[in-house]
Coordinates of N, CA and C in Angstrom, one line a residue:
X159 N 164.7 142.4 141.4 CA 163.8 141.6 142.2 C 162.6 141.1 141.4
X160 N 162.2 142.0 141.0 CA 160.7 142.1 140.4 C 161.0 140.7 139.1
X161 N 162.0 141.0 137.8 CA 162.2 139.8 137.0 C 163.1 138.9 137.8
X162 N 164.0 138.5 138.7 CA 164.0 137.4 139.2 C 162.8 136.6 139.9
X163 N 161.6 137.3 140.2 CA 160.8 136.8 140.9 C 160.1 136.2 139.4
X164 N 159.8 136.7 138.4 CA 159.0 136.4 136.8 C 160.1 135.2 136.8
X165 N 161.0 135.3 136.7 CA 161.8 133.9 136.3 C 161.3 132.7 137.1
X166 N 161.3 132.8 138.6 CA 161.2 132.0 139.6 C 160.0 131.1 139.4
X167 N 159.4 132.3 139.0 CA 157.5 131.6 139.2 C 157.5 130.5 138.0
X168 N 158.2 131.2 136.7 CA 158.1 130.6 135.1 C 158.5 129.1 135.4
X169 N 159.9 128.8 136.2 CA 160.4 127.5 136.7 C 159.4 126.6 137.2
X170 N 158.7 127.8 138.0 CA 158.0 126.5 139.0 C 157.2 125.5 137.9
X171 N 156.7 126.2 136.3 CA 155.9 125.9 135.6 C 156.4 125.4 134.7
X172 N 157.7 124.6 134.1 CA 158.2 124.4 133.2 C 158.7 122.9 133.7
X173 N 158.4 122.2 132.9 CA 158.5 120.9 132.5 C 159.7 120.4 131.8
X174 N 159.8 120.7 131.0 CA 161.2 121.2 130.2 C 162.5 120.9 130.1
X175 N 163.7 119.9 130.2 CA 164.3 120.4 131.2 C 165.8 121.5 130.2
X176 N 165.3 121.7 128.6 CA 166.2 122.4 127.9 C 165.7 123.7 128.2
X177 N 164.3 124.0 128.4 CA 163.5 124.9 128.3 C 164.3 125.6 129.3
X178 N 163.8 124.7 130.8 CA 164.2 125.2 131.9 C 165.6 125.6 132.5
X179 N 166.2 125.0 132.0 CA 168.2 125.4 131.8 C 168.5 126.9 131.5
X180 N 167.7 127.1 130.1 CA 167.8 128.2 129.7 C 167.2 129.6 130.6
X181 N 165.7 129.2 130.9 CA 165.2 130.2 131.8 C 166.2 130.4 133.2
X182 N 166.7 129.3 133.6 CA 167.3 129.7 134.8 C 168.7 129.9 134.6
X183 N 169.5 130.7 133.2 CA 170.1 131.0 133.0 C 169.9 132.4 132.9
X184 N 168.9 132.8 132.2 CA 168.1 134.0 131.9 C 168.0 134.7 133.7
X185 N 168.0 133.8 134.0 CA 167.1 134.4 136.0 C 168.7 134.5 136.7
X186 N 169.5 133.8 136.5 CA 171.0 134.2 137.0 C 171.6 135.4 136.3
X187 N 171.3 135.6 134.9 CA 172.1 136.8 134.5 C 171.3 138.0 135.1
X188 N 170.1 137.9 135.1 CA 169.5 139.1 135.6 C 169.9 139.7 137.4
X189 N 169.9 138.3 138.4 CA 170.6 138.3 139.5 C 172.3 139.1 139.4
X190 N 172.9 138.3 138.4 CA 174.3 138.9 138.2 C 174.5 140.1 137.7
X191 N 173.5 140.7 137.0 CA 173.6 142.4 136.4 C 173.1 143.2 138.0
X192 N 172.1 142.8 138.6 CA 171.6 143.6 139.9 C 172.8 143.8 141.2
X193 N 173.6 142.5 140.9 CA 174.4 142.4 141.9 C 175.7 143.0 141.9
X194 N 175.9 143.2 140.2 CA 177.3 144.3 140.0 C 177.2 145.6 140.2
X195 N 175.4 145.9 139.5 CA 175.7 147.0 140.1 C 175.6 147.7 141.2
X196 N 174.7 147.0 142.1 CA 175.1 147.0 143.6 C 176.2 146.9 144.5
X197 N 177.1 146.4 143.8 CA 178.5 146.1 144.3 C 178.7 147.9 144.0
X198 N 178.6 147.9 142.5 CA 179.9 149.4 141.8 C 179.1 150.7 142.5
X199 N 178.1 150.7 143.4 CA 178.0 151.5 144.4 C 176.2 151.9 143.8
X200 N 175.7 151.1 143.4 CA 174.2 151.8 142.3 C 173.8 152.6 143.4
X201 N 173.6 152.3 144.7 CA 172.8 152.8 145.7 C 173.3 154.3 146.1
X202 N 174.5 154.4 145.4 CA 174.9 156.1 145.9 C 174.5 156.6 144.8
X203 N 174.0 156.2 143.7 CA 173.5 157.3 142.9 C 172.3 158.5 143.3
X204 N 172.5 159.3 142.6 CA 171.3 160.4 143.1 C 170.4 159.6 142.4
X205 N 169.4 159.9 142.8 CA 167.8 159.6 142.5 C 167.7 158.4 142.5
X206 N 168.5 157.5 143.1 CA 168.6 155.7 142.9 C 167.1 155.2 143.3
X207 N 166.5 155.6 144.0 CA 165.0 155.0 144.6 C 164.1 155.6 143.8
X208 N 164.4 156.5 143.1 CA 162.9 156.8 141.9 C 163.5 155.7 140.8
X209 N 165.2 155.5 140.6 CA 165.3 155.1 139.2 C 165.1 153.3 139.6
X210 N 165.3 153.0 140.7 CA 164.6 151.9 141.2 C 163.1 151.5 140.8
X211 N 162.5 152.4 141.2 CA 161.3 152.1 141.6 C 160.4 152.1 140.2
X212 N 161.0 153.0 139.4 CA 161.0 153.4 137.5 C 161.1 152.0 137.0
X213 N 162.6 152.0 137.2 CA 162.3 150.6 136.6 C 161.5 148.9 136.9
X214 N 161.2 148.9 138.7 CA 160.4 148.1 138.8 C 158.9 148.3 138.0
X215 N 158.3 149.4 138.2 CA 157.4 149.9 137.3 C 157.1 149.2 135.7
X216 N 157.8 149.5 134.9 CA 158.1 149.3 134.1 C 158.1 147.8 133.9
X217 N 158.9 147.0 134.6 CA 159.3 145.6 134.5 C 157.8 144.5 134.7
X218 N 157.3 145.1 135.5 CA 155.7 144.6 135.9 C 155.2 145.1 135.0
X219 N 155.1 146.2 134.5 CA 154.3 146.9 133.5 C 154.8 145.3 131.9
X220 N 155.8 145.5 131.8 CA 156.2 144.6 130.5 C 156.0 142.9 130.5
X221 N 156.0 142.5 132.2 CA 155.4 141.0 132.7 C 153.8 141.2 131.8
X222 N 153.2 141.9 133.0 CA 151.6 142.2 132.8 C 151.3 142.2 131.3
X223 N 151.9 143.0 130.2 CA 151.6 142.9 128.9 C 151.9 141.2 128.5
X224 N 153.1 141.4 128.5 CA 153.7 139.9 127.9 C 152.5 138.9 128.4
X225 N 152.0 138.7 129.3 CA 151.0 137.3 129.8 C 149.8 137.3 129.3
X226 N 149.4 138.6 128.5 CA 148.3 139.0 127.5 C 148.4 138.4 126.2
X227 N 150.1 138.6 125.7 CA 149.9 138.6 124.5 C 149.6 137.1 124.0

């Protein structure tokens, strides 16, 4: 969720249109890695909502830096 939504916003701002191909290539693979594993059952894992929530963390955590650098 969290980096499909970073991809989404980046579109809205790109001019580009090689630039932009590529990022909305980048924002589909990310869609299609969340969505297999959702299919291959992620949600029955134990601790699935802390390792969710870890990795949302994290992902905003590495946006927030990145927009610094």
């Amino acid at each position: 969720e969290v980096i499909d939504e970073h991809y989404q916003s980046q579109l809205d701002h790109i001019a580009d249109p090689a630039l932009r191909q590529t990022v909305e290539r980048f924002r589909q693979e990310e869609v299609e890695h969340r969505d297999i594993g959702l299919h291959n059952g992620a949600e029955d894992m134990k601790g699935y909502e802390l390792f969710k929530g870890l990795v949302k963390t994290i992902s905003k955590t590495a946006i927030f830096l990145a927009k610094r650098i």
